[in-house]
Amino acid sequence: MPSTDKPIGVLFMAYGGPESLDEIPGYLSDIRHGRPTTTAVLDEITNNYRMIGGKSPIMGLTKEQIAGAMAHLNREADGDANPPGEPERFKAYLGMRHWAPWIEETVGQMLDDGIERAVAIVLAPHFSSMSIAKYQAKVKAGLELYRGDLDVAYVDAYFDADLLIEAFAARVREGIEQFPEDERDDVHVVLSAHSLPVRILKMGDPYQDQLWTTARLIAERAGLREDQWSWSYQSEGRSPEPWLGPQLEDHVPALQDERGVDKVVSLAIGFVSDHVEILFDIDIEAQKAAKERGMTLVRPPSLNDDPRFTRLLAELVEGRAAKAGWIESDVRAASAGEPSMPMPEGTAMPA
Ligand SMILES: C=CC1=C(C)c2cc3[nH]c(cc4nc(cc5[nH]c(cc1n2)c(C)c5CCC(=O)O)C(CCC(=O)O)=C4C)c(C)c3C=C
Ligand SMILES: [Fe+2]
Ligand SMILES: [Fe+2]
């Protein structure tokens, strides 16, 4: 029986990224499950990181997001910060899926610290057997490795959470406002997320439905016309099997060819912070595709430490801890997580 005076652990999990160019081969080896990476692919990916400053910013940004969420979680009921010396209700931990600090090692640290109950949340809003489920499997692997007994409550997804939709819709508006007022009606918004192999659809994976629900809710909240936005995948992997499309760098030129669009706001809604798939795949690759056509592409900032997003993280953690019966909370469910809605007809670009 857990003792109630111990803080509840909060395991924040993120993808991880190389802190220097030297770390790229090891990082890729983990992502590719040890399969060898050809020199050509290694050179290409190393060059992409060189072009975004020689490292991934994901670690620093993730720490900022955690600090923002923890400031909410450890506040007192009246909203003030916890006075010094008082025990905190929650204790934060960070584990990465593909690089240090590894999720398994962090779980070991939580056990060493005597944590008995923990909420585990991934900094990615959409569930897939190829993403969130893998993070959760690593938590279980850490518990087996260190033979620990830790009661873990998982937040599976938060694709329809109101604060997420509001934060992204605000980014859409910011992007549109970068165009002169008399041009804004002509601006087309492309919402995108990381591609996955097409086979996930046959597996009944909820990923695409959840993405499309998020996209539709954002478009509605931002007040976009049906013809003013479309869906695209991005950052498909380098493997021979088919990946979900269209890819952003193809979709942007197609918008001009097929719909006469030349002003685009591009917003990734499957990611919550900057990293190579934003800073290279959108800011350099998709931007190049747009410029070659004389199109203007604006990318509003990623959520990063947006206060709406950090508050959402805190509400999700608190809500999950309350659902587990560990705390009393009046936080309304931050995300219903109910079955998702299909894309409205004529809105989705065909894959
Ligand atoms: C929804 C799933 C995925 C998210 C989100 C995701 C984010 C993400 N990926 C990188 C960098 C790389 N990903 C790579 C391969 C790769 N990524 C996913 C899924 C998601 N990634 C898959 C299924 C794969 C293929 C793995 C395999 O077995 O081959 C790679 C390797 C090179 C490549 O294939 O392109 C890199 C690099 C970042 C930075 C990121 C952000 C959070
Ligand atoms: Fe990836
Ligand atoms: Fe990727």
CSV table of C-alpha atoms and ligand atoms in Angstrom, one decimal:
chain,number,residue,atom,x,y,z
A,1,MET,CA,0.0,0.0,0.0
A,2,PRO,CA,1.6,3.3,-1.0
A,3,SER,CA,2.3,5.9,1.7
A,4,THR,CA,0.4,9.1,0.9
A,5,ASP,CA,3.0,11.6,2.0
A,6,LYS,CA,5.3,10.8,-1.0
A,7,PRO,CA,5.0,13.1,-4.0
A,8,ILE,CA,3.3,11.7,-7.1
A,9,GLY,CA,5.9,11.3,-9.8
A,10,VAL,CA,5.2,12.9,-13.2
A,11,LEU,CA,7.1,11.3,-16.0
A,12,PHE,CA,7.2,13.6,-18.9
A,13,MET,CA,8.3,11.8,-22.1
A,14,ALA,CA,9.6,13.2,-25.3
A,15,TYR,CA,11.2,12.0,-28.6
A,16,GLY,CA,14.8,13.0,-27.8
A,17,GLY,CA,17.4,14.5,-30.1
A,18,PRO,CA,21.1,14.8,-30.6
A,19,GLU,CA,22.9,17.4,-28.6
A,20,SER,CA,25.8,17.5,-31.1
A,21,LEU,CA,26.5,16.3,-34.6
A,22,ASP,CA,28.7,13.4,-33.1
A,23,GLU,CA,25.6,12.0,-31.5
A,24,ILE,CA,23.7,11.5,-34.7
A,25,PRO,CA,24.9,8.0,-35.6
A,26,GLY,CA,23.9,6.6,-32.2
A,27,TYR,CA,20.6,8.5,-32.3
A,28,LEU,CA,19.7,7.1,-35.7
A,29,SER,CA,20.7,3.6,-34.7
A,30,ASP,CA,18.2,3.8,-31.9
A,31,ILE,CA,15.4,5.2,-34.1
A,32,ARG,CA,16.1,2.5,-36.7
A,33,HIS,CA,16.2,-0.3,-34.1
A,34,GLY,CA,19.9,-0.9,-34.8
A,35,ARG,CA,19.4,-1.3,-38.6
A,36,PRO,CA,22.5,0.2,-40.3
A,37,THR,CA,22.1,3.6,-41.8
A,38,THR,CA,23.8,4.2,-45.2
A,39,THR,CA,26.5,6.8,-45.4
A,40,ALA,CA,24.4,8.8,-47.8
A,41,VAL,CA,21.4,9.0,-45.4
A,42,LEU,CA,23.8,9.7,-42.4
A,43,ASP,CA,25.4,12.5,-44.4
A,44,GLU,CA,22.0,13.9,-45.4
A,45,ILE,CA,20.6,13.9,-41.9
A,46,THR,CA,23.9,15.3,-40.4
A,47,ASN,CA,23.7,18.1,-42.9
A,48,ASN,CA,20.0,18.8,-41.9
A,49,TYR,CA,21.1,19.2,-38.3
A,50,ARG,CA,24.1,21.4,-39.4
A,51,MET,CA,21.7,23.7,-41.1
A,52,ILE,CA,19.5,24.1,-37.9
A,53,GLY,CA,22.5,24.9,-35.7
A,54,GLY,CA,24.3,21.5,-35.2
A,55,LYS,CA,21.9,20.1,-32.5
A,56,SER,CA,18.3,19.5,-31.7
A,57,PRO,CA,16.6,22.1,-29.4
A,58,ILE,CA,14.1,19.6,-28.1
A,59,MET,CA,15.9,19.0,-24.8
A,60,GLY,CA,15.9,22.6,-23.7
A,61,LEU,CA,12.4,23.2,-24.9
A,62,THR,CA,11.0,20.1,-23.2
A,63,LYS,CA,12.6,21.3,-19.9
A,64,GLU,CA,10.9,24.7,-20.3
A,65,GLN,CA,7.5,22.9,-20.9
A,66,ILE,CA,8.0,20.8,-17.8
A,67,ALA,CA,8.9,23.9,-15.7
A,68,GLY,CA,5.8,25.6,-16.9
A,69,ALA,CA,3.6,22.6,-16.1
A,70,MET,CA,5.2,22.0,-12.7
A,71,ALA,CA,4.6,25.6,-11.7
A,72,HIS,CA,0.9,24.9,-12.1
A,73,LEU,CA,1.0,21.5,-10.5
A,74,ASN,CA,2.7,22.5,-7.3
A,75,ARG,CA,0.7,25.7,-6.7
A,76,GLU,CA,-1.5,25.8,-3.7
A,77,ALA,CA,-5.3,25.5,-4.0
A,78,ASP,CA,-5.5,29.4,-3.8
A,79,GLY,CA,-3.2,29.6,-6.8
A,80,ASP,CA,-0.1,30.8,-4.9
A,81,ALA,CA,3.3,29.0,-5.2
A,82,ASN,CA,3.9,26.4,-2.6
A,83,PRO,CA,5.8,27.9,0.4
A,84,PRO,CA,9.5,26.8,0.8
A,85,GLY,CA,9.8,23.8,3.1
A,86,GLU,CA,6.3,22.4,2.3
A,87,PRO,CA,6.2,19.0,0.6
A,88,GLU,CA,5.4,19.2,-3.1
A,89,ARG,CA,2.4,17.2,-4.4
A,90,PHE,CA,4.2,16.3,-7.6
A,91,LYS,CA,7.8,15.6,-8.6
A,92,ALA,CA,8.9,15.9,-12.2
A,93,TYR,CA,11.0,13.5,-14.2
A,94,LEU,CA,12.1,13.6,-17.9
A,95,GLY,CA,12.6,10.5,-20.0
A,96,MET,CA,13.4,10.4,-23.8
A,97,ARG,CA,12.4,7.7,-26.2
A,98,HIS,CA,15.4,7.8,-28.5
A,99,TRP,CA,18.2,9.5,-26.5
A,100,ALA,CA,19.4,10.3,-23.1
A,101,PRO,CA,17.9,10.7,-20.5
A,102,TRP,CA,16.4,7.3,-21.6
A,103,ILE,CA,12.9,6.5,-20.3
A,104,GLU,CA,14.1,3.2,-18.8
A,105,GLU,CA,16.9,5.0,-16.8
A,106,THR,CA,14.5,7.7,-15.6
A,107,VAL,CA,12.1,5.0,-14.3
A,108,GLY,CA,15.1,3.5,-12.4
A,109,GLN,CA,15.7,6.9,-10.9
A,110,MET,CA,12.1,7.3,-9.8
A,111,LEU,CA,12.3,3.9,-8.1
A,112,ASP,CA,15.5,4.9,-6.3
A,113,ASP,CA,13.8,8.1,-5.2
A,114,GLY,CA,11.0,6.0,-3.6
A,115,ILE,CA,8.3,7.2,-5.9
A,116,GLU,CA,5.3,4.8,-5.6
A,117,ARG,CA,2.7,6.4,-7.9
A,118,ALA,CA,3.3,8.3,-11.1
A,119,VAL,CA,1.4,9.9,-14.0
A,120,ALA,CA,3.2,9.3,-17.4
A,121,ILE,CA,2.5,11.7,-20.2
A,122,VAL,CA,4.1,12.0,-23.7
A,123,LEU,CA,4.7,15.4,-25.2
A,124,ALA,CA,2.7,14.4,-28.3
A,125,PRO,CA,-1.1,14.7,-28.4
A,126,HIS,CA,-2.0,11.8,-30.8
A,127,PHE,CA,-2.0,8.1,-30.0
A,128,SER,CA,-0.4,5.6,-32.3
A,129,SER,CA,0.8,2.1,-31.8
A,130,MET,CA,4.0,3.4,-33.4
A,131,SER,CA,4.4,6.4,-31.1
A,132,ILE,CA,2.7,6.7,-27.7
A,133,ALA,CA,2.4,2.9,-27.2
A,134,LYS,CA,6.2,2.6,-27.7
A,135,TYR,CA,6.9,5.2,-25.0
A,136,GLN,CA,4.6,3.3,-22.6
A,137,ALA,CA,6.3,0.0,-23.5
A,138,LYS,CA,9.6,1.7,-22.4
A,139,VAL,CA,8.2,2.6,-19.0
A,140,LYS,CA,7.2,-1.1,-18.6
A,141,ALA,CA,10.7,-2.2,-19.8
A,142,GLY,CA,12.2,0.2,-17.2
A,143,LEU,CA,10.1,-1.3,-14.4
A,144,GLU,CA,11.1,-4.8,-15.5
A,145,LEU,CA,14.8,-3.9,-15.8
A,146,TYR,CA,14.9,-2.4,-12.3
A,147,ARG,CA,12.4,-4.9,-10.9
A,148,GLY,CA,10.4,-2.0,-9.5
A,149,ASP,CA,6.9,-1.6,-8.2
A,150,LEU,CA,5.5,1.7,-9.4
A,151,ASP,CA,1.8,2.4,-10.0
A,152,VAL,CA,1.7,4.2,-13.3
A,153,ALA,CA,-1.3,6.0,-14.7
A,154,TYR,CA,-0.9,6.9,-18.4
A,155,VAL,CA,-2.3,9.8,-20.3
A,156,ASP,CA,-2.9,8.2,-23.7
A,157,ALA,CA,-3.9,11.2,-25.9
A,158,TYR,CA,-5.2,14.7,-25.7
A,159,PHE,CA,-5.9,15.5,-29.4
A,160,ASP,CA,-9.2,17.2,-28.6
A,161,ALA,CA,-8.3,19.1,-25.4
A,162,ASP,CA,-9.7,22.6,-25.5
A,163,LEU,CA,-6.5,24.3,-24.5
A,164,LEU,CA,-4.6,22.5,-27.2
A,165,ILE,CA,-7.2,23.5,-29.8
A,166,GLU,CA,-7.1,27.1,-28.5
A,167,ALA,CA,-3.3,27.3,-28.5
A,168,PHE,CA,-3.0,26.0,-32.0
A,169,ALA,CA,-5.9,28.2,-33.3
A,170,ALA,CA,-4.1,31.2,-31.9
A,171,ARG,CA,-1.0,30.2,-33.8
A,172,VAL,CA,-3.1,30.0,-37.0
A,173,ARG,CA,-4.5,33.5,-36.4
A,174,GLU,CA,-0.9,34.8,-35.7
A,175,GLY,CA,0.3,33.3,-39.0
A,176,ILE,CA,-2.6,34.8,-41.0
A,177,GLU,CA,-2.0,38.2,-39.4
A,178,GLN,CA,1.5,38.2,-40.8
A,179,PHE,CA,-0.1,39.0,-44.2
A,180,PRO,CA,-1.5,42.5,-45.0
A,181,GLU,CA,-5.1,42.8,-44.0
A,182,ASP,CA,-6.4,43.0,-47.5
A,183,GLU,CA,-4.7,39.7,-48.4
A,184,ARG,CA,-5.8,37.6,-45.5
A,185,ASP,CA,-8.9,36.1,-47.1
A,186,ASP,CA,-6.6,34.6,-49.7
A,187,VAL,CA,-4.3,32.9,-47.2
A,188,HIS,CA,-4.5,29.1,-47.2
A,189,VAL,CA,-3.7,27.2,-44.0
A,190,VAL,CA,-1.9,23.8,-44.2
A,191,LEU,CA,-2.1,21.7,-41.0
A,192,SER,CA,0.3,18.8,-40.9
A,193,ALA,CA,1.7,16.0,-38.8
A,194,HIS,CA,4.4,13.3,-38.9
A,195,SER,CA,3.7,10.7,-41.5
A,196,LEU,CA,3.6,7.0,-40.6
A,197,PRO,CA,3.6,3.9,-42.8
A,198,VAL,CA,0.2,3.4,-44.6
A,199,ARG,CA,-0.1,0.0,-43.0
A,200,ILE,CA,-1.3,1.7,-39.7
A,201,LEU,CA,-4.7,2.2,-41.3
A,202,LYS,CA,-5.2,-1.5,-41.8
A,203,MET,CA,-4.1,-2.0,-38.2
A,204,GLY,CA,-7.1,0.1,-37.0
A,205,ASP,CA,-4.6,2.6,-35.5
A,206,PRO,CA,-6.4,5.8,-34.2
A,207,TYR,CA,-3.6,8.2,-35.3
A,208,GLN,CA,-5.1,9.6,-38.5
A,209,ASP,CA,-8.6,10.0,-37.1
A,210,GLN,CA,-7.2,11.8,-34.0
A,211,LEU,CA,-5.1,14.1,-36.2
A,212,TRP,CA,-8.1,14.9,-38.5
A,213,THR,CA,-10.2,15.7,-35.4
A,214,THR,CA,-7.6,18.1,-34.1
A,215,ALA,CA,-7.3,19.7,-37.5
A,216,ARG,CA,-11.0,20.2,-37.9
A,217,LEU,CA,-11.4,21.6,-34.4
A,218,ILE,CA,-8.5,24.1,-35.0
A,219,ALA,CA,-9.9,25.2,-38.3
A,220,GLU,CA,-13.4,25.8,-36.7
A,221,ARG,CA,-11.9,27.6,-33.8
A,222,ALA,CA,-9.7,29.8,-36.0
A,223,GLY,CA,-12.8,30.7,-38.1
A,224,LEU,CA,-11.4,29.3,-41.3
A,225,ARG,CA,-13.6,28.7,-44.4
A,226,GLU,CA,-13.8,25.1,-45.6
A,227,ASP,CA,-11.8,26.0,-48.7
A,228,GLN,CA,-9.2,27.9,-46.7
A,229,TRP,CA,-7.4,25.0,-45.2
A,230,SER,CA,-6.1,21.5,-46.0
A,231,TRP,CA,-4.3,18.5,-44.5
A,232,SER,CA,-0.9,17.3,-45.2
A,233,TYR,CA,1.6,14.8,-43.7
A,234,GLN,CA,5.3,15.6,-43.4
A,235,SER,CA,8.7,14.1,-42.6
A,236,GLU,CA,8.0,10.6,-43.9
A,237,GLY,CA,10.7,8.1,-43.0
A,238,ARG,CA,13.4,6.8,-45.3
A,239,SER,CA,12.1,3.2,-45.8
A,240,PRO,CA,10.8,1.5,-48.9
A,241,GLU,CA,7.2,1.0,-47.7
A,242,PRO,CA,4.5,3.5,-48.6
A,243,TRP,CA,4.0,6.3,-46.0
A,244,LEU,CA,0.9,8.4,-45.5
A,245,GLY,CA,0.7,11.5,-47.8
A,246,PRO,CA,0.6,13.9,-49.3
A,247,GLN,CA,4.0,15.1,-48.2
A,248,LEU,CA,4.2,18.8,-47.3
A,249,GLU,CA,6.9,19.6,-49.9
A,250,ASP,CA,4.6,18.2,-52.6
A,251,HIS,CA,1.3,19.5,-51.2
A,252,VAL,CA,2.4,23.2,-51.2
A,253,PRO,CA,3.2,23.3,-54.9
A,254,ALA,CA,0.0,21.3,-55.6
A,255,LEU,CA,-2.0,24.0,-53.8
A,256,GLN,CA,-0.8,26.5,-56.4
A,257,ASP,CA,-1.3,24.2,-59.4
A,258,GLU,CA,-4.8,23.0,-58.3
A,259,ARG,CA,-6.3,25.9,-56.4
A,260,GLY,CA,-4.2,29.0,-57.4
A,261,VAL,CA,-3.0,29.4,-53.8
A,262,ASP,CA,0.2,31.6,-53.3
A,263,LYS,CA,0.0,32.5,-49.6
A,264,VAL,CA,0.3,29.7,-47.1
A,265,VAL,CA,0.4,29.4,-43.3
A,266,SER,CA,2.0,26.1,-42.4
A,267,LEU,CA,1.4,24.7,-38.9
A,268,ALA,CA,2.5,21.3,-37.6
A,269,ILE,CA,-0.2,20.1,-35.1
A,270,GLY,CA,1.3,16.7,-34.2
A,271,PHE,CA,4.4,18.3,-32.6
A,272,VAL,CA,4.5,20.6,-29.6
A,273,SER,CA,8.0,22.0,-29.8
A,274,ASP,CA,10.7,22.9,-32.3
A,275,HIS,CA,13.0,20.2,-33.6
A,276,VAL,CA,14.5,19.1,-36.9
A,277,GLU,CA,11.2,18.1,-38.4
A,278,ILE,CA,10.0,21.7,-38.0
A,279,LEU,CA,13.2,23.7,-38.4
A,280,PHE,CA,14.4,21.7,-41.4
A,281,ASP,CA,11.4,19.9,-42.9
A,282,ILE,CA,9.2,23.0,-42.8
A,283,ASP,CA,11.5,26.0,-42.5
A,284,ILE,CA,14.0,24.9,-45.1
A,285,GLU,CA,12.5,22.1,-47.3
A,286,ALA,CA,8.9,23.2,-47.6
A,287,GLN,CA,10.0,26.9,-47.6
A,288,LYS,CA,12.2,26.1,-50.6
A,289,ALA,CA,9.4,24.4,-52.4
A,290,ALA,CA,7.2,27.5,-51.9
A,291,LYS,CA,9.9,30.0,-52.8
A,292,GLU,CA,10.7,28.2,-56.1
A,293,ARG,CA,7.0,28.8,-57.1
A,294,GLY,CA,7.0,32.4,-55.9
A,295,MET,CA,4.7,31.5,-53.0
A,296,THR,CA,4.9,33.0,-49.5
A,297,LEU,CA,5.0,30.5,-46.7
A,298,VAL,CA,4.7,31.6,-43.1
A,299,ARG,CA,5.2,29.2,-40.2
A,300,PRO,CA,3.9,30.5,-36.9
A,301,PRO,CA,6.0,29.5,-33.8
A,302,SER,CA,5.6,26.1,-32.3
A,303,LEU,CA,3.8,25.8,-29.0
A,304,ASN,CA,7.0,25.4,-27.0
A,305,ASP,CA,6.4,27.1,-23.6
A,306,ASP,CA,3.1,28.6,-24.5
A,307,PRO,CA,1.2,29.1,-21.2
A,308,ARG,CA,-2.0,27.5,-22.6
A,309,PHE,CA,0.0,24.4,-23.4
A,310,THR,CA,1.8,24.1,-20.1
A,311,ARG,CA,-1.5,24.7,-18.3
A,312,LEU,CA,-3.0,21.9,-20.3
A,313,LEU,CA,-0.2,19.5,-19.3
A,314,ALA,CA,-0.8,20.3,-15.7
A,315,GLU,CA,-4.5,19.8,-16.0
A,316,LEU,CA,-4.0,16.5,-17.8
A,317,VAL,CA,-1.7,15.2,-15.1
A,318,GLU,CA,-4.0,16.4,-12.3
A,319,GLY,CA,-7.0,14.9,-14.0
A,320,ARG,CA,-5.3,11.6,-14.5
A,321,ALA,CA,-4.1,11.5,-10.8
A,322,ALA,CA,-7.6,12.3,-9.7
A,323,LYS,CA,-9.1,9.6,-11.9
A,324,ALA,CA,-6.6,7.1,-10.3
A,325,GLY,CA,-8.0,8.2,-6.9
A,326,TRP,CA,-4.7,9.7,-5.7
A,327,ILE,CA,-5.8,13.3,-5.3
A,328,GLU,CA,-9.0,15.2,-5.1
A,329,SER,CA,-9.3,17.7,-8.0
A,330,ASP,CA,-11.9,19.9,-9.4
A,331,VAL,CA,-10.1,20.1,-12.8
A,332,ARG,CA,-12.6,19.3,-15.5
A,333,ALA,CA,-11.5,16.5,-17.9
A,334,ALA,CA,-9.0,18.4,-20.1
A,335,SER,CA,-9.6,15.9,-22.9
A,336,ALA,CA,-12.6,13.8,-23.6
A,337,GLY,CA,-10.5,11.4,-25.7
A,338,GLU,CA,-13.7,10.2,-27.3
A,339,PRO,CA,-13.8,8.6,-30.7
A,340,SER,CA,-12.8,11.1,-33.3
A,341,MET,CA,-14.7,12.8,-36.0
A,342,PRO,CA,-14.0,12.3,-39.8
A,343,MET,CA,-12.6,15.1,-41.9
A,344,PRO,CA,-15.5,17.1,-43.5
A,345,GLU,CA,-16.0,16.3,-47.2
A,346,GLY,CA,-13.8,18.3,-49.6
A,347,THR,CA,-11.4,19.4,-46.8
A,348,ALA,CA,-8.9,16.5,-46.7
A,349,MET,CA,-6.4,16.3,-49.5
A,350,PRO,CA,-6.4,12.8,-50.8
A,351,ALA,CA,-3.5,10.7,-49.6
B,1,LIG,C1,4.0,9.6,-35.0
B,1,LIG,C2,5.2,9.0,-35.1
B,1,LIG,C3,6.5,9.8,-35.1
B,1,LIG,C4,6.8,11.0,-34.6
B,1,LIG,C5,5.8,12.0,-33.8
B,1,LIG,C6,8.1,11.3,-34.8
B,1,LIG,C7,8.8,12.4,-34.5
B,1,LIG,C8,10.1,12.7,-34.8
B,1,LIG,N1,11.0,12.0,-35.6
B,1,LIG,C9,12.2,12.6,-35.7
B,1,LIG,C10,13.3,12.2,-36.4
B,1,LIG,C11,13.4,11.0,-37.1
B,1,LIG,N2,12.4,10.0,-37.3
B,1,LIG,C12,12.9,9.0,-38.0
B,1,LIG,C13,12.3,7.8,-38.4
B,1,LIG,C14,11.0,7.5,-38.0
B,1,LIG,N3,10.1,8.3,-37.3
B,1,LIG,C15,8.9,7.6,-37.0
B,1,LIG,C16,7.8,8.0,-36.3
B,1,LIG,C17,7.7,9.3,-35.7
B,1,LIG,N4,8.6,10.2,-35.5
B,1,LIG,C18,9.1,6.3,-37.7
B,1,LIG,C19,8.0,5.2,-37.7
B,1,LIG,C20,10.3,6.3,-38.3
B,1,LIG,C21,10.9,5.1,-39.0
B,1,LIG,C22,11.7,4.2,-38.1
B,1,LIG,C23,12.3,3.1,-38.8
B,1,LIG,O1,12.2,2.0,-38.3
B,1,LIG,O2,13.0,3.3,-39.9
B,1,LIG,C24,14.3,9.3,-38.4
B,1,LIG,C25,15.3,8.3,-39.1
B,1,LIG,C26,15.5,8.6,-40.5
B,1,LIG,C27,14.2,8.5,-41.3
B,1,LIG,O3,13.7,7.4,-41.4
B,1,LIG,O4,13.8,9.5,-41.8
B,1,LIG,C28,14.6,10.5,-37.8
B,1,LIG,C29,15.9,11.2,-37.8
B,1,LIG,C30,12.1,13.7,-34.8
B,1,LIG,C31,13.3,14.7,-34.6
B,1,LIG,C32,10.9,13.8,-34.3
B,1,LIG,C33,10.4,14.9,-33.4
B,1,LIG,C34,9.8,14.8,-32.3
B,2,FE,FE,10.7,9.9,-36.0
B,3,FE,FE,10.7,11.7,-38.4
